[in-house]
mmCIF file of C-alpha atoms in Angstrom:
data_model
loop_
_atom_site.group_PDB
_atom_site.id
_atom_site.type_symbol
_atom_site.label_atom_id
_atom_site.label_comp_id
_atom_site.label_asym_id
_atom_site.label_seq_id
_atom_site.Cartn_x
_atom_site.Cartn_y
_atom_site.Cartn_z
ATOM 1 C CA MET A 1359 95.485 95.666 37.721
ATOM 2 C CA LYS A 1360 98.400 97.852 36.543
ATOM 3 C CA LEU A 1361 96.553 98.283 33.238
ATOM 4 C CA LEU A 1362 93.445 99.410 35.102
ATOM 5 C CA HIS A 1363 95.491 102.025 36.946
ATOM 6 C CA ILE A 1364 96.831 103.480 33.692
ATOM 7 C CA LEU A 1365 93.810 103.411 31.430
ATOM 8 C CA PRO A 1366 91.648 105.968 33.316
ATOM 9 C CA VAL A 1367 94.248 108.505 32.193
ATOM 10 C CA ILE A 1368 93.283 107.712 28.596
ATOM 11 C CA VAL A 1369 89.674 108.644 29.306
ATOM 12 C CA SER A 1370 90.840 111.767 31.133
ATOM 13 C CA LEU A 1371 92.849 112.852 28.089
ATOM 14 C CA LEU A 1372 89.908 112.071 25.861
ATOM 15 C CA CYS A 1373 87.552 114.232 27.864
ATOM 16 C CA MET A 1374 89.808 117.198 28.646
ATOM 17 C CA PRO A 1375 88.907 119.125 25.451
ATOM 18 C CA LEU A 1376 85.257 118.988 26.453
ATOM 19 C CA LYS A 1377 85.684 121.225 29.476
ATOM 20 C CA GLY A 1378 84.714 124.866 29.175
ATOM 21 C CA HIS A 1379 83.729 124.945 25.509
ATOM 22 C CA GLY A 1380 79.939 125.099 25.759
ATOM 23 C CA GLU A 1381 77.439 123.526 23.404
ATOM 24 C CA GLU A 1382 79.533 124.100 20.286
ATOM 25 C CA VAL A 1383 81.906 121.407 21.575
ATOM 26 C CA ALA A 1384 79.069 118.921 21.823
ATOM 27 C CA ASP A 1385 78.135 119.709 18.250
ATOM 28 C CA SER A 1386 81.708 118.888 17.232
ATOM 29 C CA LEU A 1387 81.312 115.303 18.468
ATOM 30 C CA PRO A 1388 78.574 113.915 16.211
ATOM 31 C CA GLU A 1389 80.073 110.418 16.373
ATOM 32 C CA LEU A 1390 79.963 110.187 20.165
ATOM 33 C CA GLU A 1391 77.757 107.292 21.222
ATOM 34 C CA ILE A 1392 77.314 105.843 24.690
ATOM 35 C CA SER A 1393 75.669 102.462 25.208
ATOM 36 C CA LEU A 1394 74.463 100.338 28.085
ATOM 37 C CA ILE A 1395 76.215 96.977 27.966
ATOM 38 C CA THR A 1396 74.763 93.860 29.601
ATOM 39 C CA CYS A 1397 76.573 90.543 29.943
ATOM 40 C CA SER A 1398 74.860 87.223 30.536
ATOM 41 C CA PRO A 1399 75.464 85.239 33.752
ATOM 42 C CA GLY A 1400 78.609 83.165 34.160
ATOM 43 C CA GLU A 1401 79.509 80.173 36.290
ATOM 44 C CA GLU A 1402 81.164 82.005 39.200
ATOM 45 C CA ILE A 1403 78.865 82.957 42.066
ATOM 46 C CA TYR A 1404 79.564 86.680 41.580
ATOM 47 C CA GLU A 1405 78.568 86.328 37.902
ATOM 48 C CA LEU A 1406 75.150 84.709 38.393
ATOM 49 C CA CYS A 1407 73.118 87.895 37.949
ATOM 50 C CA GLY A 1408 75.087 89.045 34.900
ATOM 51 C CA HIS A 1409 77.023 92.270 34.574
ATOM 52 C CA THR A 1410 76.456 95.852 33.413
ATOM 53 C CA ALA A 1411 78.911 98.338 31.933
ATOM 54 C CA LEU A 1412 78.895 101.393 29.697
ATOM 55 C CA ARG A 1413 80.494 101.688 26.264
ATOM 56 C CA VAL A 1414 81.846 105.013 25.007
ATOM 57 C CA LYS A 1415 82.464 105.207 21.260
ATOM 58 C CA LEU A 1416 84.222 108.293 19.917
ATOM 59 C CA PRO A 1417 86.302 107.159 16.927
ATOM 60 C CA PRO A 1418 89.032 106.177 16.952
ATOM 61 C CA LEU A 1419 88.529 105.374 20.666
ATOM 62 C CA ASP A 1420 86.156 102.666 21.834
ATOM 63 C CA MET A 1421 86.132 102.315 25.635
ATOM 64 C CA ALA A 1422 84.409 100.181 28.272
ATOM 65 C CA VAL A 1423 83.564 101.867 31.571
ATOM 66 C CA ASN A 1424 83.186 99.142 34.160
ATOM 67 C CA TYR A 1425 81.835 99.735 37.689
ATOM 68 C CA GLY A 1426 82.402 96.135 38.714
ATOM 69 C CA THR A 1427 86.148 95.743 39.206
ATOM 70 C CA PHE A 1428 87.650 94.730 42.536
ATOM 71 C CA ASP A 1429 90.994 93.522 43.820
ATOM 72 C CA PHE A 1430 91.154 90.203 45.685
ATOM 73 C CA ASN A 1431 94.668 91.151 46.775
ATOM 74 C CA ALA A 1432 93.554 94.253 48.636
ATOM 75 C CA PRO A 1433 94.479 94.151 52.357
ATOM 76 C CA ASN A 1434 91.969 92.185 54.474
ATOM 77 C CA PHE A 1435 89.693 91.697 51.445
ATOM 78 C CA VAL A 1436 87.795 88.690 52.840
ATOM 79 C CA TYR A 1437 87.262 90.250 56.275
ATOM 80 C CA ARG A 1438 86.135 93.550 54.767
ATOM 81 C CA PHE A 1439 83.813 91.689 52.388
ATOM 82 C CA VAL A 1440 82.133 89.824 55.247
ATOM 83 C CA LYS A 1441 81.934 92.992 57.304
ATOM 84 C CA GLY A 1442 80.326 94.883 54.415
ATOM 85 C CA GLU A 1443 83.186 97.231 53.690
ATOM 86 C CA THR A 1444 83.904 96.038 50.165
ATOM 87 C CA ASP A 1445 85.315 98.687 47.880
ATOM 88 C CA TYR A 1446 84.761 98.412 44.134
ATOM 89 C CA MET A 1447 86.334 100.514 41.422
ATOM 90 C CA VAL A 1448 85.180 102.052 38.171
ATOM 91 C CA SER A 1449 87.715 101.323 35.462
ATOM 92 C CA ALA A 1450 87.987 102.431 31.837
ATOM 93 C CA TYR A 1451 89.822 100.417 29.209
ATOM 94 C CA PRO A 1452 89.576 99.578 25.482
ATOM 95 C CA PHE A 1453 86.338 97.789 24.695
ATOM 96 C CA LYS A 1454 88.199 95.127 22.726
ATOM 97 C CA TYR A 1455 89.675 93.858 26.005
ATOM 98 C CA PHE A 1456 86.219 93.809 27.561
ATOM 99 C CA ILE A 1457 84.737 91.790 24.705
ATOM 100 C CA GLU A 1458 87.730 89.445 24.623
ATOM 101 C CA GLU A 1459 87.131 88.575 28.271
ATOM 102 C CA TYR A 1460 83.548 87.526 27.603
ATOM 103 C CA THR A 1461 84.499 85.748 24.402
ATOM 104 C CA ARG A 1462 86.848 83.541 26.441
ATOM 105 C CA SER A 1463 84.185 82.807 29.041
ATOM 106 C CA GLY A 1464 81.481 82.174 26.440
ATOM 107 C CA ARG A 1465 79.049 84.749 27.823
ATOM 108 C CA SER A 1466 76.861 86.953 25.658
ATOM 109 C CA ILE A 1467 77.016 90.744 25.426
ATOM 110 C CA THR A 1468 73.986 92.889 24.637
ATOM 111 C CA GLU A 1469 74.335 96.531 23.610
ATOM 112 C CA GLN A 1470 71.685 99.232 23.997
ATOM 113 C CA PRO A 1471 72.789 102.601 22.505
ATOM 114 C CA LEU A 1472 71.395 105.438 24.585
ATOM 115 C CA ASN A 1473 69.047 107.910 22.978
ATOM 116 C CA LEU A 1474 70.854 111.066 24.159
ATOM 117 C CA SER A 1475 71.065 114.585 22.818
ATOM 118 C CA PRO A 1476 74.601 115.888 22.051
ATOM 119 C CA GLU A 1477 74.508 117.941 25.256
ATOM 120 C CA GLU A 1478 73.420 114.930 27.344
ATOM 121 C CA ALA A 1479 76.088 112.718 25.766
ATOM 122 C CA LYS A 1480 78.750 115.349 26.468
ATOM 123 C CA ARG A 1481 77.583 115.696 30.064
ATOM 124 C CA LEU A 1482 77.605 111.921 30.578
ATOM 125 C CA LEU A 1483 81.089 111.669 29.100
ATOM 126 C CA GLU A 1484 82.370 114.348 31.467
ATOM 127 C CA MET A 1485 80.831 112.523 34.440
ATOM 128 C CA LEU A 1486 82.465 109.267 33.405
ATOM 129 C CA GLN A 1487 85.777 111.067 33.053
ATOM 130 C CA TYR A 1488 85.379 112.428 36.579
ATOM 131 C CA ASN A 1489 84.420 108.979 37.951
ATOM 132 C CA THR A 1490 87.445 107.263 36.431
ATOM 133 C CA LEU A 1491 90.020 109.622 37.920
ATOM 134 C CA PRO A 1492 92.174 107.778 40.479
ATOM 135 C CA GLU A 1493 90.884 109.843 43.395
ATOM 136 C CA ASN A 1494 87.223 109.264 42.476
ATOM 137 C CA ARG A 1495 86.949 105.748 41.103
ATOM 138 C CA THR A 1496 86.591 103.778 44.365
ATOM 139 C CA TYR A 1497 83.143 103.383 45.914
ATOM 140 C CA ARG A 1498 81.600 101.398 48.743
ATOM 141 C CA TYR A 1499 79.830 98.463 47.100
ATOM 142 C CA ASN A 1500 76.367 97.323 48.179
ATOM 143 C CA TYR A 1501 75.033 94.154 46.552
ATOM 144 C CA VAL A 1502 71.472 95.416 46.038
ATOM 145 C CA LYS A 1503 71.660 99.193 46.506
ATOM 146 C CA ASP A 1504 74.920 100.345 44.916
ATOM 147 C CA ASN A 1505 76.543 98.031 42.405
ATOM 148 C CA CYS A 1506 77.707 97.669 38.805
ATOM 149 C CA SER A 1507 74.108 97.936 37.579
ATOM 150 C CA THR A 1508 72.666 100.715 39.725
ATOM 151 C CA ARG A 1509 75.650 103.017 39.171
ATOM 152 C CA PRO A 1510 75.350 103.228 35.358
ATOM 153 C CA LEU A 1511 71.605 103.855 35.649
ATOM 154 C CA ALA A 1512 72.174 106.597 38.228
ATOM 155 C CA ILE A 1513 74.802 108.390 36.163
ATOM 156 C CA ILE A 1514 72.643 108.198 33.023
ATOM 157 C CA GLU A 1515 69.771 109.840 34.896
ATOM 158 C CA LYS A 1516 72.091 112.471 36.319
ATOM 159 C CA ALA A 1517 73.364 113.304 32.845
ATOM 160 C CA ILE A 1518 69.886 113.721 31.355
ATOM 161 C CA GLY A 1519 68.559 115.491 34.457
ATOM 162 C CA ASP A 1520 65.494 113.302 34.672
ATOM 163 C CA THR A 1521 64.257 109.919 35.888
ATOM 164 C CA VAL A 1522 64.045 106.919 33.584
ATOM 165 C CA SER A 1523 60.615 105.282 33.715
ATOM 166 C CA LEU A 1524 61.186 101.577 34.332
ATOM 167 C CA SER A 1525 58.654 98.767 34.328
ATOM 168 C CA ALA A 1526 59.335 95.071 34.830
ATOM 169 C CA SER A 1527 57.462 92.688 32.590
ATOM 170 C CA GLY A 1528 56.978 88.960 32.131
ATOM 171 C CA GLU A 1529 58.637 86.692 34.675
ATOM 172 C CA TYR A 1530 60.510 89.624 36.234
ATOM 173 C CA SER A 1531 57.251 91.264 37.287
ATOM 174 C CA LYS A 1532 56.511 88.243 39.493
ATOM 175 C CA LEU A 1533 59.716 88.605 41.508
ATOM 176 C CA SER A 1534 58.587 90.641 44.490
ATOM 177 C CA SER A 1535 61.652 90.918 46.743
ATOM 178 C CA PHE A 1536 65.422 91.009 46.583
ATOM 179 C CA ARG A 1537 65.504 87.441 47.896
ATOM 180 C CA ASP A 1538 63.093 86.297 45.169
ATOM 181 C CA ILE A 1539 65.399 87.747 42.521
ATOM 182 C CA MET A 1540 68.448 86.096 44.087
ATOM 183 C CA ARG A 1541 66.694 82.731 44.197
ATOM 184 C CA TYR A 1542 65.695 83.137 40.547
ATOM 185 C CA TYR A 1543 69.297 83.587 39.421
ATOM 186 C CA HIS A 1544 70.830 81.161 41.931
ATOM 187 C CA ALA A 1545 68.525 78.259 41.086
ATOM 188 C CA ASN A 1546 71.408 75.990 40.025
ATOM 189 C CA TYR A 1547 73.478 76.916 43.093
ATOM 190 C CA PRO A 1548 71.350 75.815 46.076
ATOM 191 C CA TRP A 1549 74.232 75.873 48.568
ATOM 192 C CA TYR A 1550 75.049 79.446 47.646
ATOM 193 C CA GLN A 1551 71.426 80.458 48.120
ATOM 194 C CA PHE A 1552 71.316 78.467 51.351
ATOM 195 C CA GLY A 1553 74.208 80.585 52.611
ATOM 196 C CA ILE A 1554 72.465 83.796 51.555
ATOM 197 C CA ASP A 1555 69.231 82.735 53.249
ATOM 198 C CA LEU A 1556 71.257 81.944 56.361
ATOM 199 C CA ALA A 1557 73.277 85.166 56.444
ATOM 200 C CA LEU A 1558 70.773 87.767 55.263
ATOM 201 C CA GLY A 1559 67.748 88.650 57.335
ATOM 202 C CA SER A 1560 64.418 90.287 56.653
ATOM 203 C CA GLY A 1561 66.085 93.320 55.057
ATOM 204 C CA ILE A 1562 65.892 91.625 51.637
ATOM 205 C CA ASP A 1563 62.309 90.389 51.975
ATOM 206 C CA TYR A 1564 60.238 93.564 51.589
ATOM 207 C CA ALA A 1565 58.304 94.240 48.392
ATOM 208 C CA VAL A 1566 60.656 96.024 46.003
ATOM 209 C CA SER A 1567 59.771 98.509 43.262
ATOM 210 C CA ASP A 1568 60.671 97.944 39.627
ATOM 211 C CA ARG A 1569 63.441 100.491 40.030
ATOM 212 C CA GLU A 1570 64.952 98.517 42.902
ATOM 213 C CA LYS A 1571 64.913 95.415 40.716
ATOM 214 C CA ALA A 1572 67.444 97.190 38.484
ATOM 215 C CA PHE A 1573 70.225 95.961 40.797
ATOM 216 C CA ALA A 1574 70.124 92.804 38.652
ATOM 217 C CA PRO A 1575 71.792 93.594 35.290
ATOM 218 C CA LEU A 1576 69.556 91.352 33.173
ATOM 219 C CA ILE A 1577 66.415 92.867 34.684
ATOM 220 C CA LEU A 1578 67.742 96.380 34.049
ATOM 221 C CA SER A 1579 68.515 95.495 30.432
ATOM 222 C CA ASP A 1580 65.056 94.027 29.931
ATOM 223 C CA MET A 1581 63.364 97.080 31.442
ATOM 224 C CA MET A 1582 65.503 99.459 29.373
ATOM 225 C CA ARG A 1583 64.030 97.982 26.181
ATOM 226 C CA HIS A 1584 60.798 99.820 26.881
ATOM 227 C CA ALA A 1585 62.029 102.494 29.301
ATOM 228 C CA THR A 1586 61.203 106.128 28.567
ATOM 229 C CA VAL A 1587 62.116 109.653 29.622
ATOM 230 C CA ASN A 1588 59.313 112.158 29.108
ATOM 231 C CA GLY A 1589 57.623 109.665 26.817
ATOM 232 C CA GLN A 1590 60.726 109.130 24.638
ATOM 233 C CA PRO A 1591 62.623 105.811 24.509
ATOM 234 C CA ILE A 1592 65.867 105.922 26.458
ATOM 235 C CA VAL A 1593 67.587 103.373 24.190
ATOM 236 C CA LYS A 1594 67.657 103.328 20.403
ATOM 237 C CA ASP A 1595 67.586 99.557 20.057
ATOM 238 C CA THR A 1596 68.773 96.327 21.657
ATOM 239 C CA GLN A 1597 71.257 94.116 19.868
ATOM 240 C CA VAL A 1598 73.335 91.094 20.795
ATOM 241 C CA ILE A 1599 76.914 91.861 19.777
ATOM 242 C CA LEU A 1600 78.374 88.643 21.185
ATOM 243 C CA ALA A 1601 76.429 85.397 21.295
ATOM 244 C CA ALA A 1602 76.790 83.060 24.269
ATOM 245 C CA ARG A 1603 78.233 79.577 23.985
ATOM 246 C CA GLU A 1604 76.424 76.588 25.467
ATOM 247 C CA ASP A 1605 79.191 76.193 28.035
ATOM 248 C CA GLY A 1606 79.285 79.894 28.872
ATOM 249 C CA GLY A 1607 76.512 80.173 31.424
ATOM 250 C CA PRO A 1608 75.947 78.952 34.976
ATOM 251 C CA LEU A 1609 76.833 75.377 35.837
ATOM 252 C CA PRO A 1610 74.158 72.670 35.450
ATOM 253 C CA ALA A 1611 71.661 72.248 38.247
ATOM 254 C CA THR A 1612 73.028 70.612 41.387
ATOM 255 C CA PRO A 1613 71.843 66.983 41.662
ATOM 256 C CA TRP A 1614 69.067 66.630 44.234
ATOM 257 C CA TYR A 1615 71.171 64.322 46.393
ATOM 258 C CA LEU A 1616 73.820 67.038 46.812
ATOM 259 C CA THR A 1617 71.453 69.855 47.769
ATOM 260 C CA PRO A 1618 71.014 71.408 51.235
ATOM 261 C CA MET A 1619 67.599 69.758 51.500
ATOM 262 C CA ALA A 1620 69.130 66.335 50.899
ATOM 263 C CA ALA A 1621 71.807 67.049 53.512
ATOM 264 C CA GLY A 1622 69.171 68.251 55.966
ATOM 265 C CA CYS A 1623 67.019 65.175 55.427
ATOM 266 C CA LEU A 1624 70.061 62.947 55.944
ATOM 267 C CA VAL A 1625 70.926 64.725 59.204
ATOM 268 C CA LEU A 1626 67.302 64.434 60.319
ATOM 269 C CA ALA A 1627 67.158 60.711 59.469
ATOM 270 C CA ILE A 1628 70.361 60.031 61.411
ATOM 271 C CA THR A 1629 69.065 62.098 64.316
ATOM 272 C CA ILE A 1630 65.803 60.139 64.463
ATOM 273 C CA MET A 1631 67.670 56.815 64.433
ATOM 274 C CA VAL A 1632 70.101 57.976 67.132
ATOM 275 C CA ALA A 1633 67.276 59.355 69.295
ATOM 276 C CA ALA A 1634 65.257 56.124 68.992
ATOM 277 C CA ARG A 1635 68.319 54.038 69.821
ATOM 278 C CA ASP A 1636 69.246 56.238 72.798
ATOM 279 C CA ILE A 1637 65.748 56.133 74.256
ATOM 280 C CA ARG A 1638 65.647 52.373 73.840
ATOM 281 C CA ARG A 1639 68.971 51.843 75.603
ATOM 282 C CA LYS A 1640 68.386 54.755 78.014
ATOM 283 C CA LYS A 1641 71.696 56.429 77.260
ATOM 284 C CA VAL A 1642 72.692 59.597 75.375
ATOM 285 C CA THR A 1643 75.088 59.324 72.421
ATOM 286 C CA ARG A 1644 76.924 62.464 73.387
ATOM 287 C CA TRP A 1645 79.261 62.746 70.400
ATOM 288 C CA VAL A 1646 76.267 63.256 68.106
ATOM 289 C CA ASP A 1647 75.098 66.245 70.169
ATOM 290 C CA ALA A 1648 78.651 67.580 70.375
ATOM 291 C CA THR A 1649 79.115 67.358 66.600
ATOM 292 C CA LEU A 1650 75.811 68.875 65.511
ATOM 293 C CA PHE A 1651 75.743 71.654 68.100
ATOM 294 C CA SER A 1652 79.359 72.527 67.306
ATOM 295 C CA LEU A 1653 78.274 73.093 63.712
ATOM 296 C CA TYR A 1654 75.260 75.120 64.827
ATOM 297 C CA GLY A 1655 77.409 77.132 67.238
ATOM 298 C CA LEU A 1656 79.966 78.021 64.573
ATOM 299 C CA CYS A 1657 77.160 79.190 62.305
ATOM 300 C CA GLY A 1658 75.822 81.132 65.278
ATOM 301 C CA LEU A 1659 79.154 82.904 65.701
ATOM 302 C CA LEU A 1660 79.039 83.958 62.054
ATOM 303 C CA LEU A 1661 75.446 85.191 62.333
ATOM 304 C CA THR A 1662 76.317 87.105 65.503
ATOM 305 C CA PHE A 1663 79.169 88.812 63.673
ATOM 306 C CA LEU A 1664 76.939 89.680 60.736
ATOM 307 C CA VAL A 1665 74.108 91.001 62.910
ATOM 308 C CA PHE A 1666 76.093 92.999 65.462
ATOM 309 C CA ILE A 1667 79.392 93.901 63.768
ATOM 310 C CA SER A 1668 78.905 93.811 60.008
ATOM 311 C CA VAL A 1669 77.632 96.981 58.339
ATOM 312 C CA HIS A 1670 75.670 95.011 55.746
ATOM 313 C CA GLU A 1671 72.222 96.553 56.071
ATOM 314 C CA ALA A 1672 70.471 93.304 55.133
ATOM 315 C CA THR A 1673 72.030 91.152 57.858
ATOM 316 C CA SER A 1674 69.929 92.582 60.678
ATOM 317 C CA PRO A 1675 67.427 91.715 61.939
ATOM 318 C CA ASN A 1676 67.970 88.024 61.295
ATOM 319 C CA TRP A 1677 65.574 85.889 63.281
ATOM 320 C CA LEU A 1678 67.600 82.755 62.609
ATOM 321 C CA LEU A 1679 69.813 83.961 65.452
ATOM 322 C CA VAL A 1680 67.178 82.457 67.761
ATOM 323 C CA TRP A 1681 68.150 79.054 66.348
ATOM 324 C CA LEU A 1682 71.820 79.522 65.462
ATOM 325 C CA ASN A 1683 73.716 81.421 68.131
ATOM 326 C CA PRO A 1684 76.921 81.073 70.180
ATOM 327 C CA PHE A 1685 74.998 79.488 73.071
ATOM 328 C CA CYS A 1686 74.793 76.309 70.961
ATOM 329 C CA LEU A 1687 78.445 75.778 71.901
ATOM 330 C CA ILE A 1688 77.391 75.102 75.489
ATOM 331 C CA VAL A 1689 76.507 71.569 74.405
ATOM 332 C CA PRO A 1690 79.881 70.468 72.958
ATOM 333 C CA ALA A 1691 81.729 72.364 75.709
ATOM 334 C CA CYS A 1692 79.794 70.887 78.632
ATOM 335 C CA ILE A 1693 78.060 67.674 77.621
ATOM 336 C CA TYR A 1694 80.991 65.489 78.727
ATOM 337 C CA ILE A 1695 81.428 67.299 82.059
ATOM 338 C CA LYS A 1696 79.266 65.838 84.832
ATOM 339 C CA LYS A 1697 79.339 69.042 86.888
ATOM 340 C CA CYS A 1698 77.901 70.969 83.925
ATOM 341 C CA ASP A 1699 74.927 68.650 83.505
ATOM 342 C CA THR A 1700 72.524 71.227 84.967
ATOM 343 C CA LEU A 1701 73.763 73.903 82.573
ATOM 344 C CA VAL A 1702 73.223 71.636 79.560
ATOM 345 C CA LYS A 1703 69.701 70.835 80.759
ATOM 346 C CA LEU A 1704 68.929 74.516 81.295
ATOM 347 C CA TYR A 1705 70.164 75.279 77.785
ATOM 348 C CA GLY A 1706 68.004 72.417 76.486
ATOM 349 C CA PHE A 1707 64.842 73.863 78.029
ATOM 350 C CA ILE A 1708 65.555 77.376 76.747
ATOM 351 C CA ASN A 1709 66.561 76.106 73.304
ATOM 352 C CA PHE A 1710 63.423 73.981 72.954
ATOM 353 C CA ALA A 1711 61.147 76.860 74.006
ATOM 354 C CA ALA A 1712 62.951 79.289 71.680
ATOM 355 C CA LEU A 1713 62.666 76.978 68.670
ATOM 356 C CA ILE A 1714 58.984 76.312 69.220
ATOM 357 C CA LEU A 1715 58.359 80.045 69.575
ATOM 358 C CA LEU A 1716 60.372 80.702 66.393
ATOM 359 C CA ILE A 1717 58.315 78.153 64.453
ATOM 360 C CA VAL A 1718 55.022 79.577 65.722
ATOM 361 C CA MET A 1719 55.988 83.198 65.042
ATOM 362 C CA TRP A 1720 57.906 82.720 61.772
ATOM 363 C CA GLY A 1721 55.003 83.671 59.546
ATOM 364 C CA PHE A 1722 54.733 87.039 61.320
ATOM 365 C CA LEU A 1723 58.439 87.970 61.313
ATOM 366 C CA GLY A 1724 58.663 89.057 57.671
ATOM 367 C CA GLN A 1725 61.661 86.861 56.865
ATOM 368 C CA SER A 1726 61.710 84.190 54.179
ATOM 369 C CA GLY A 1727 63.489 80.993 55.150
ATOM 370 C CA ASN A 1728 65.169 78.327 53.090
ATOM 371 C CA PRO A 1729 63.140 75.079 52.973
ATOM 372 C CA ALA A 1730 66.277 73.165 53.952
ATOM 373 C CA PHE A 1731 66.203 74.877 57.356
ATOM 374 C CA ILE A 1732 63.245 72.702 58.339
ATOM 375 C CA PRO A 1733 65.024 69.331 58.720
ATOM 376 C CA PHE A 1734 68.017 70.966 60.448
ATOM 377 C CA ILE A 1735 65.737 72.685 62.972
ATOM 378 C CA ALA A 1736 63.773 69.452 63.443
ATOM 379 C CA ALA A 1737 67.018 67.605 64.182
ATOM 380 C CA ASP A 1738 67.867 70.240 66.796
ATOM 381 C CA ILE A 1739 64.490 69.805 68.498
ATOM 382 C CA ILE A 1740 64.636 65.997 68.441
ATOM 383 C CA LEU A 1741 68.107 65.833 69.972
ATOM 384 C CA THR A 1742 67.146 68.352 72.641
ATOM 385 C CA VAL A 1743 63.920 66.536 73.612
ATOM 386 C CA ARG A 1744 65.709 63.188 73.613
ATOM 387 C CA TYR A 1745 68.463 64.526 75.881
ATOM 388 C CA LEU A 1746 66.006 66.080 78.334
ATOM 389 C CA TYR A 1747 63.825 62.964 78.371
ATOM 390 C CA ILE A 1748 66.724 60.608 79.099
ATOM 391 C CA THR A 1749 68.509 62.811 81.643
ATOM 392 C CA LEU A 1750 65.394 63.939 83.503
ATOM 393 C CA CYS A 1751 62.872 61.135 83.185
ATOM 394 C CA VAL A 1752 64.675 57.901 82.400
ATOM 395 C CA GLU A 1753 67.696 58.458 84.659
ATOM 396 C CA LYS A 1754 65.419 59.586 87.500
ATOM 397 C CA THR A 1755 63.311 56.456 87.114
ATOM 398 C CA ILE A 1756 66.412 54.283 87.114
ATOM 399 C CA SER A 1757 67.794 55.954 90.240
ATOM 400 C CA VAL A 1758 64.493 55.357 92.054
#
């Protein structure tokens, strides 16, 4: 990180002669070339969509300008990340260090030299110099609206003074929402996607434009192949300057028996067996309710935080809050207390009605759910119905 603090000064020194000299200065930099750089996905969850950077070549200098650097050691990083107050930095450093990093990780690098006039290249270089100054380099990161991919595109358009015409093709044209794109790139990481589907609400489920799809680096790179400005190609060509290794991409697909769906089906199977056994012996196995509803309640606390406190725009509305909410903790807190029996029953009635209403209305709420939610919700309903049946019907019959 010390290196990243020092190297923006190099870019500043590089760009200082450009200020205040007019077009003749641009003409004196015939070797200046700026490229869009795209890196293939890696195995870490924050690498699954790939990465975008810019490359500035002005011999003898060859620099990477990276909008995707962050500091895990920053104060309260995890809390700020969850709350949606993550700050990223734009950093400039020698491109050889950039390429060495991806050589070690086995990921590919694709370069697309921009088709810019000398004036546009000069203007873009000055903007990058301004962005990398210590007082300007930090920005508030947004996973789908303002990230390492959208920033380079925005600054390119600002430099040329026009909009790049983008059009998704092939398999990318079939991805209609932010969530669809995430699921496409997270296919081998079902638990990660399960967490995203849990935490993010309907704000990532609307139909996105091709331009909005550019938040994903690989989609941006693919669209830039045929992108134009006033009918002229925006990139000169597309070339792979570093080939990927077989072990350099995402991890292999998660075995089916370790997926959220498998876990949900296991929970549902256990719930059915427990419910059948309890009804047969006319007695509630309370520790099962306490365990499952404790888990649901903790998830509910997280969702409540994300919906009402976090500034992530995609976390609200989240209709899963009807299922997972802090009220789930009533069960583990009260199920062993005889005096609280009425409260647990009241919660059971409200919970059952809410879940049935959620299931009936889900198709109209505009939120896409993870298939693994189904067995977990079914387990919730079964335990609730079993508890109400035994405590209201069976116990009443026995007392009579």
